[in-house]
Coordinates of C-alpha atoms in Angstrom, one line a residue:
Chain A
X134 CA -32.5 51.4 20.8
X135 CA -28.6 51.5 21.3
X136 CA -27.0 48.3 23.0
X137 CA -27.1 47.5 26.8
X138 CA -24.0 47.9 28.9
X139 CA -22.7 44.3 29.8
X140 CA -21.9 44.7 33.4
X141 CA -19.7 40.9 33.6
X142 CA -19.2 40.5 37.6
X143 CA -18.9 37.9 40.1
X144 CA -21.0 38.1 43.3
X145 CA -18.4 38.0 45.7
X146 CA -16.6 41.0 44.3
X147 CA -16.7 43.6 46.8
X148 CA -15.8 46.3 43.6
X149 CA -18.4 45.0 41.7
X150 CA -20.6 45.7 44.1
X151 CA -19.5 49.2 44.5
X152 CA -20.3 49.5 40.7
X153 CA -23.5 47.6 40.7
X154 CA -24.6 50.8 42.9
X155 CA -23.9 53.7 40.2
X156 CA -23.6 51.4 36.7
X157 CA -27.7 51.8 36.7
X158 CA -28.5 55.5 36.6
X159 CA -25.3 56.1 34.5
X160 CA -26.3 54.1 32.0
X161 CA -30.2 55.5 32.1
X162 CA -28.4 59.2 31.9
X163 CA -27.4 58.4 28.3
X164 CA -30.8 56.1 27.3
X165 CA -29.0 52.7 28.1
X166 CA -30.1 49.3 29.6
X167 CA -28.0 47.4 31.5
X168 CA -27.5 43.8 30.8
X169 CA -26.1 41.8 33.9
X170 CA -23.6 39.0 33.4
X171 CA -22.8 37.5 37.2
X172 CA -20.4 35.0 35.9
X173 CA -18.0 32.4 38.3
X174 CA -14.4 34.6 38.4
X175 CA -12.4 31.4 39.1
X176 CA -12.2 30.1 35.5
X177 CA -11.3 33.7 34.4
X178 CA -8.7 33.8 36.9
X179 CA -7.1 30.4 36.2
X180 CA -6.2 32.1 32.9
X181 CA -4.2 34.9 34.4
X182 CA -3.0 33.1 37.4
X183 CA -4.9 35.9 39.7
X184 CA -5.6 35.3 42.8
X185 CA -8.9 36.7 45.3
X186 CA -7.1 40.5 46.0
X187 CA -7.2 39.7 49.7
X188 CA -5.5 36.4 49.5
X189 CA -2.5 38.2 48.4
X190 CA 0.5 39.9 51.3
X191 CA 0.3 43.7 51.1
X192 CA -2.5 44.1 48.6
X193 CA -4.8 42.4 50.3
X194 CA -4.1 44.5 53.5
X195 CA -4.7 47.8 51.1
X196 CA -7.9 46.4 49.5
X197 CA -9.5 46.2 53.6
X198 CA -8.9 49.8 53.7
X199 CA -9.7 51.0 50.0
X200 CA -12.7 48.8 49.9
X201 CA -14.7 51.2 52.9
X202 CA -12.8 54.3 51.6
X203 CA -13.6 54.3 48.2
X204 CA -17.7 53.3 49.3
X205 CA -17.6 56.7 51.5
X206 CA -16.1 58.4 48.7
X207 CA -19.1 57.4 46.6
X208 CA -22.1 57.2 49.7
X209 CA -22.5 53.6 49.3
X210 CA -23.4 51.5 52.5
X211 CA -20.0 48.4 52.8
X212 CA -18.9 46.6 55.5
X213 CA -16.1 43.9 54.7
X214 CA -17.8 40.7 55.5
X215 CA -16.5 38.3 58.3
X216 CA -16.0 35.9 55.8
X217 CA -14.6 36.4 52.6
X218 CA -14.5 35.6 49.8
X219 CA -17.5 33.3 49.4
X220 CA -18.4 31.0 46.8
X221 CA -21.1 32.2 44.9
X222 CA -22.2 29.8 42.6
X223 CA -26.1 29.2 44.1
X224 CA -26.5 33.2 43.2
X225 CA -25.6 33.5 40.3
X226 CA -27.2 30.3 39.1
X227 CA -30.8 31.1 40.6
X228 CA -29.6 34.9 38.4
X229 CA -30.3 33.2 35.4
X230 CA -33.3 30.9 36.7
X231 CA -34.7 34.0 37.3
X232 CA -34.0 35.5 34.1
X233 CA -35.8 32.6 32.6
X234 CA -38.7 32.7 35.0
X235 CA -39.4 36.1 36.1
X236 CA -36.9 38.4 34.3
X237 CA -38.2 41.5 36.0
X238 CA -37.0 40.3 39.5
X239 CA -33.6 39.2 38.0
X240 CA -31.6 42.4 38.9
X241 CA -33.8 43.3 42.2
X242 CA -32.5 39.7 43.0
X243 CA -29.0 40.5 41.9
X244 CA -29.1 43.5 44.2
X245 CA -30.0 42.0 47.3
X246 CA -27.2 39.1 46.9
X247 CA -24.6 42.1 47.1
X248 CA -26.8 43.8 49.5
X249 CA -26.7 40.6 51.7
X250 CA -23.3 39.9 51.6
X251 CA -21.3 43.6 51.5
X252 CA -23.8 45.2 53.7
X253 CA -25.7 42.5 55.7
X254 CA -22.9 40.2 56.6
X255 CA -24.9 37.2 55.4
X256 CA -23.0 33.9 53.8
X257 CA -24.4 34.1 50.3
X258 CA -22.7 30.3 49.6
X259 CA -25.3 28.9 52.4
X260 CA -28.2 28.0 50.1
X261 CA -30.5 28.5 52.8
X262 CA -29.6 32.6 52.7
X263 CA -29.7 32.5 48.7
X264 CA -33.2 31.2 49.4
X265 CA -34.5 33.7 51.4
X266 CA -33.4 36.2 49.0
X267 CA -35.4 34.4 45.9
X268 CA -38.4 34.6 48.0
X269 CA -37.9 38.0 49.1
X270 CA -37.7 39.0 45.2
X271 CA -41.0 37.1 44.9
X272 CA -40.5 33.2 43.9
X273 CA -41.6 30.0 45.5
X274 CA -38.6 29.5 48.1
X275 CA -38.5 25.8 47.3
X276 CA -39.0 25.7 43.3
X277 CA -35.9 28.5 43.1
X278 CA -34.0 26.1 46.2
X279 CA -34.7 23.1 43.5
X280 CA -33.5 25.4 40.8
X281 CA -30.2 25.8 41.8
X282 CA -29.6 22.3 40.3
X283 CA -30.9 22.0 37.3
X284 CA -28.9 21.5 34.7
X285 CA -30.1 23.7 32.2
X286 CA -29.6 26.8 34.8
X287 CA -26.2 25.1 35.6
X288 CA -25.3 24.9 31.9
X289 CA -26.4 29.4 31.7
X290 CA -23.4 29.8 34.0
X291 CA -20.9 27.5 32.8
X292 CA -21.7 29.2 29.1
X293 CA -22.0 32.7 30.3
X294 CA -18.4 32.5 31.9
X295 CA -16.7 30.6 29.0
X296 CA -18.0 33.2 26.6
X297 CA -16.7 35.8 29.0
X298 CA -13.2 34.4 29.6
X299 CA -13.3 33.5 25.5
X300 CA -14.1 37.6 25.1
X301 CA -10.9 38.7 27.7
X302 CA -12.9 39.2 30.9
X303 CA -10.2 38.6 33.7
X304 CA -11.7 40.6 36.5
X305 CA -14.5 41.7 38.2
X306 CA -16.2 44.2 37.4
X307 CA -15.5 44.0 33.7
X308 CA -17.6 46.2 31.5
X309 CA -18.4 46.7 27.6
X310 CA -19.5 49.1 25.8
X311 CA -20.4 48.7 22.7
X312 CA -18.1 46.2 22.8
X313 CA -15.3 48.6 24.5
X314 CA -13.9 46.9 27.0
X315 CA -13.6 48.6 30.8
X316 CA -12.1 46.9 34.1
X317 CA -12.8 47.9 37.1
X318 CA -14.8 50.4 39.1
X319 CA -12.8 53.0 38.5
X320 CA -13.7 53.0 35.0
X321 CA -17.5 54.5 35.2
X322 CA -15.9 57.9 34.6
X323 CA -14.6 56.9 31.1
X324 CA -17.4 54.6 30.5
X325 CA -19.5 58.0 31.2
X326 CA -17.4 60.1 28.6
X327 CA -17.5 56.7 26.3
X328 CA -21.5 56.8 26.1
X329 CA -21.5 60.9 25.9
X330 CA -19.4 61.1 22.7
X331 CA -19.5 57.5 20.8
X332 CA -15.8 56.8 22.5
X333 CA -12.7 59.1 22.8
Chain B
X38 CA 3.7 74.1 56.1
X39 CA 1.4 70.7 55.7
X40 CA 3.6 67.5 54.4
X41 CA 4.2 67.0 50.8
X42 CA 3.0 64.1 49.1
X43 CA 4.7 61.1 48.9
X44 CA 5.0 59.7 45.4
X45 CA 6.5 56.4 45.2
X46 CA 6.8 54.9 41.2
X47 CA 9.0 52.6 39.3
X48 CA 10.0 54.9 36.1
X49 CA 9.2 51.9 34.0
X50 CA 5.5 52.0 35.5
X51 CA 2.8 53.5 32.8
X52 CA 0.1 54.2 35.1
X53 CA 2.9 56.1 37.2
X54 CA 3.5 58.4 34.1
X55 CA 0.1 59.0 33.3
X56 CA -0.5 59.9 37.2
X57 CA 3.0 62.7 36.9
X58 CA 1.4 64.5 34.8
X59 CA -1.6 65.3 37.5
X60 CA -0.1 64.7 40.8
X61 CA 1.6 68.2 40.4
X62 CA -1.0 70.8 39.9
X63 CA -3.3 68.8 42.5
X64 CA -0.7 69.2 45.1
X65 CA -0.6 72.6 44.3
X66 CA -4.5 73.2 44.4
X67 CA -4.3 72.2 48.1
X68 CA -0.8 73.5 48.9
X69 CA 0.8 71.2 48.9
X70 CA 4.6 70.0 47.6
X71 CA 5.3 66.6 45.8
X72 CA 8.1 64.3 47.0
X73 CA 8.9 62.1 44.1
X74 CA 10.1 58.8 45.6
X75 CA 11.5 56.6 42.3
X76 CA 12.1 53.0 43.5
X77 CA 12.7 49.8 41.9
X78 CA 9.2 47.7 41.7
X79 CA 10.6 44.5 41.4
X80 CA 11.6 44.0 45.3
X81 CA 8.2 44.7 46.2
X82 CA 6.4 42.3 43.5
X83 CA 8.5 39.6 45.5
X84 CA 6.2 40.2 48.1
X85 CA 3.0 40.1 46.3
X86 CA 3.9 37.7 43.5
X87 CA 3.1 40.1 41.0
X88 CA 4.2 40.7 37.5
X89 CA 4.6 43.5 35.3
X90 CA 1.1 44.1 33.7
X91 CA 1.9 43.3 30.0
X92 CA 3.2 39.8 30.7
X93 CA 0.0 38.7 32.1
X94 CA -2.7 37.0 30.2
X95 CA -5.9 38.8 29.3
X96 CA -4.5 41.8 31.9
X97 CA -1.3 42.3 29.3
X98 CA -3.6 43.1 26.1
X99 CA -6.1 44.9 28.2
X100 CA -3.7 47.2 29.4
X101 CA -2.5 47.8 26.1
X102 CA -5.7 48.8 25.0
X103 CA -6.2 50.7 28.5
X104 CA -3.2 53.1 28.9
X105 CA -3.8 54.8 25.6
X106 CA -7.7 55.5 26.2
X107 CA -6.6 56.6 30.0
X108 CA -4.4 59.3 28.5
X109 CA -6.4 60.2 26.0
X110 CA -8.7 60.3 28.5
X111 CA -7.0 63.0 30.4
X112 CA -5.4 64.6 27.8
X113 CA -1.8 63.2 28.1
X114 CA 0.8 62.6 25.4
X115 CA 1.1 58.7 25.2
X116 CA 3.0 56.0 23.0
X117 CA 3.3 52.2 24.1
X118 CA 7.3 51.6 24.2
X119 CA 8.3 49.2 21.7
X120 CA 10.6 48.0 23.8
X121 CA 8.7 46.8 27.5
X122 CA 9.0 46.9 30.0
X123 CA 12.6 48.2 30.4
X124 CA 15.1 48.4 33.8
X125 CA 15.2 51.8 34.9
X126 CA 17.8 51.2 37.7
X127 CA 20.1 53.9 36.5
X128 CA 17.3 56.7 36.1
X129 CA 16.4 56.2 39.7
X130 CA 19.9 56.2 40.9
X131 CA 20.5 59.6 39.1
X132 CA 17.7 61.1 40.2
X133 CA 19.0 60.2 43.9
X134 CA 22.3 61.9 42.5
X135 CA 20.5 64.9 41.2
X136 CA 18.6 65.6 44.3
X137 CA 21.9 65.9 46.3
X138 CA 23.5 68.1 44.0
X139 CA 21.3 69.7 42.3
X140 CA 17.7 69.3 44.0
X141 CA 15.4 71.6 41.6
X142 CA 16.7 69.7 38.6
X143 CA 15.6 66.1 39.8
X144 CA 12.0 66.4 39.0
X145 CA 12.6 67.7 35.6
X146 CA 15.4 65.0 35.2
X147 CA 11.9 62.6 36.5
X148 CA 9.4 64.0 33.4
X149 CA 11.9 63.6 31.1
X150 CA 13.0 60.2 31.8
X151 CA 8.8 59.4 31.6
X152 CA 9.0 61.8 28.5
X153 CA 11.8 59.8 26.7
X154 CA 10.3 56.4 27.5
X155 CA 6.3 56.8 27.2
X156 CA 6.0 59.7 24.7
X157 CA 9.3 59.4 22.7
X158 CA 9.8 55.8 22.5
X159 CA 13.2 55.6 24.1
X160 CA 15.3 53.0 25.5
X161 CA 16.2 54.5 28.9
X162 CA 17.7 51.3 30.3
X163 CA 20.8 52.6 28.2
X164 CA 23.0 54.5 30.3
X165 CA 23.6 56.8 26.8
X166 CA 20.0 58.0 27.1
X167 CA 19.9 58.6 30.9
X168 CA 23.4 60.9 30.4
X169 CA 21.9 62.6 27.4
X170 CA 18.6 63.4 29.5
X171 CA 21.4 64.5 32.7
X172 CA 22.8 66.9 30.1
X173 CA 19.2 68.1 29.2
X174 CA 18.9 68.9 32.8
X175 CA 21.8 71.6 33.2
X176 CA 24.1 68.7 35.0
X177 CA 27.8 67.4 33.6
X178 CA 26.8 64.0 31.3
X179 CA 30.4 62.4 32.3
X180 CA 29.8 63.2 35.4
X181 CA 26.5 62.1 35.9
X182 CA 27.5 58.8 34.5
X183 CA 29.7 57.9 36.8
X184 CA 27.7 58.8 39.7
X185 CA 25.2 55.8 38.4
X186 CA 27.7 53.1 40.0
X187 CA 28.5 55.3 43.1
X188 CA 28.0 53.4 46.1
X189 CA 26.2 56.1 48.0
X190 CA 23.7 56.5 45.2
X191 CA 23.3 52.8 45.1
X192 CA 22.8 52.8 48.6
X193 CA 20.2 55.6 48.1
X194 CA 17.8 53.5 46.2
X195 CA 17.9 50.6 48.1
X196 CA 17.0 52.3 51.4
X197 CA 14.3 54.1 49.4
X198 CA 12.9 50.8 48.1
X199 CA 13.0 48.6 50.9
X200 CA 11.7 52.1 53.1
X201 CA 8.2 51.8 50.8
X202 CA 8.0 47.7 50.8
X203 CA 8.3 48.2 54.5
X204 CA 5.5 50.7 54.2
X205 CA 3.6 48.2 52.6
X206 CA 3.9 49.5 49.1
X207 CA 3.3 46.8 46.3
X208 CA 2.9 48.7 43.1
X209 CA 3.1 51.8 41.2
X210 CA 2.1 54.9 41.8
X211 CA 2.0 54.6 45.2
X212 CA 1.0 57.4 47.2
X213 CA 0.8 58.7 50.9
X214 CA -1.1 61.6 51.9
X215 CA -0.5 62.5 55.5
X216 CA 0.5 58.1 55.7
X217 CA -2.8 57.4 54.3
X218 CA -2.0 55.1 51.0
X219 CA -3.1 55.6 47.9
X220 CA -2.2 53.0 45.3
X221 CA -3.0 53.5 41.5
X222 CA -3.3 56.6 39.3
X223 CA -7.2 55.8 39.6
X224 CA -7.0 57.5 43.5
X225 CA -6.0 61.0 42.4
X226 CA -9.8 62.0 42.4
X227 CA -9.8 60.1 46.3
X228 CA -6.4 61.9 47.1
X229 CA -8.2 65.5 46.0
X230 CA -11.2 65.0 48.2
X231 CA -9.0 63.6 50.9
X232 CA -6.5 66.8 50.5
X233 CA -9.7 68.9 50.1
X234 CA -11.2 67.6 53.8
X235 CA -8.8 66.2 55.8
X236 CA -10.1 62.6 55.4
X237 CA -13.7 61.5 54.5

């Protein structure tokens, strides 16, 4: 069994989320897994001295109308949500409770956290929302709630992002293959061609 | 006759290269003409804090790792400069010059100076090199010398520069198709759709 795409995001990037729509049935066209890494982008950012895209003059401007452009290009449902960007630490922690607990409900979870905040509008850093998702993927509301701080699941995230900054992860989405590693959205083409022929 | 493209770049800009070798013949699918718009990058990175991409953390060796899978990618020649990245003030200016005097020769004058500094490891910031690729192009090399410190031509480039950061443009290539912007040699597969339908 070949090795699973690591598909190293955070949740409130609004590419990421464009990629978490095609990343699955690209990888099944060429017999892989996918192995998601939602990861805090901040640390990884501090070490470039980036900056949230629509924080910054002019870019951010072009990213509000790229954002919807490239989702038509590609079918995928976006609206830019009223408030952006959110912190989304209670997501990606309950992520890897989830792993833990119920693994199979791990990326359904996953999904609906995007789907919540790039198509629903919803204010993923309000535990109460994060909540409703857990039990929506099938978990005791208030176990996953208590979850969130626990330090063991605290400790997943804190490692999982140290060991993607330590591996050169700066952005989101950030993608290796076989340990090849791809930035950005734009990328799935190459990553495509990558898994077709064994690299290029 | 529909508008031509509008193809604003920083000579010294990689992804700018890699996108001159495509932005042609997709024009040309669709009928369409290519504008070439050299500018200088650095006024509009004042206004987004950027940086040139290999002087960033993380983002400097990814792109090194980046540009040559991207070409190869696409089938383009492609070396890494030793020397980068390097002031291309003077190319720009004579291409300004060129276009004047000699328009059909500025756009070769343009692939050569991206030849000379991404395939053939050259050091265009040297006024020697930019005369010898003038001479290349059918123009005088004394001549075209001097016109580098012209004031009209000097003049040329700022108006064009200061023209795109007004237009909101904060990197390289930048393109407008019908005013709609495209930033990033990652869009020309958007650009052909939106060529293809008028929008989507």
């Amino acid at each position: 069994m070949p090795a699973p795409l690591e598909f190293f995001f955070d949740f409130s990037s609004p590419y990421a989320y464009l990629a978490s729509h095609r990343i699955g049935l690209l990888a099944r066209r060429h017999g892989r897994e996918v192995r998601w890494r939602p990861m805090m982008l901040g640390p990884a950012m501090a070490a470039t001295g980036g900056k949230p895209l629509v924080h910054v003059p002019l870019k951010g401007d072009y990213a509000r109308r790229d954002l919807p452009r490239t989702a038509r290009f590609h079918g995928i449902p976006f609206e830019m949500p009223s408030l952006f960007p959110q912190v989304t630490l209670a997501a990606a922690r309950l992520f890897y409770w989830l792993e833990e607990q119920a693994p199979e409900r791990a990326v359904p979870f996953a999904q609906s956290v995007f789907k919540a905040l790039f198509v629903d509008d919803q204010n993923v850093a309000d535990r109460a929302v994060v909540g409703r998702l857990a039990a929506a993927a099938g978990v005791d509301e208030a176990t996953a709630l208590a979850a969130i701080d626990q330090s063991d699941v605290k400790e997943k995230l804190k490692v999982v992002t140290a060991d993607a900054v330590e591996r050169g992860v700066f952005g989101s989405p950030f993608i290796f293959v076989d340990g090849e590693p791809f930035w950005g959205a734009d990328r799935l083409d190459q990553i495509d061609r990558w898994l077709a022929s064994g690299g290029f």
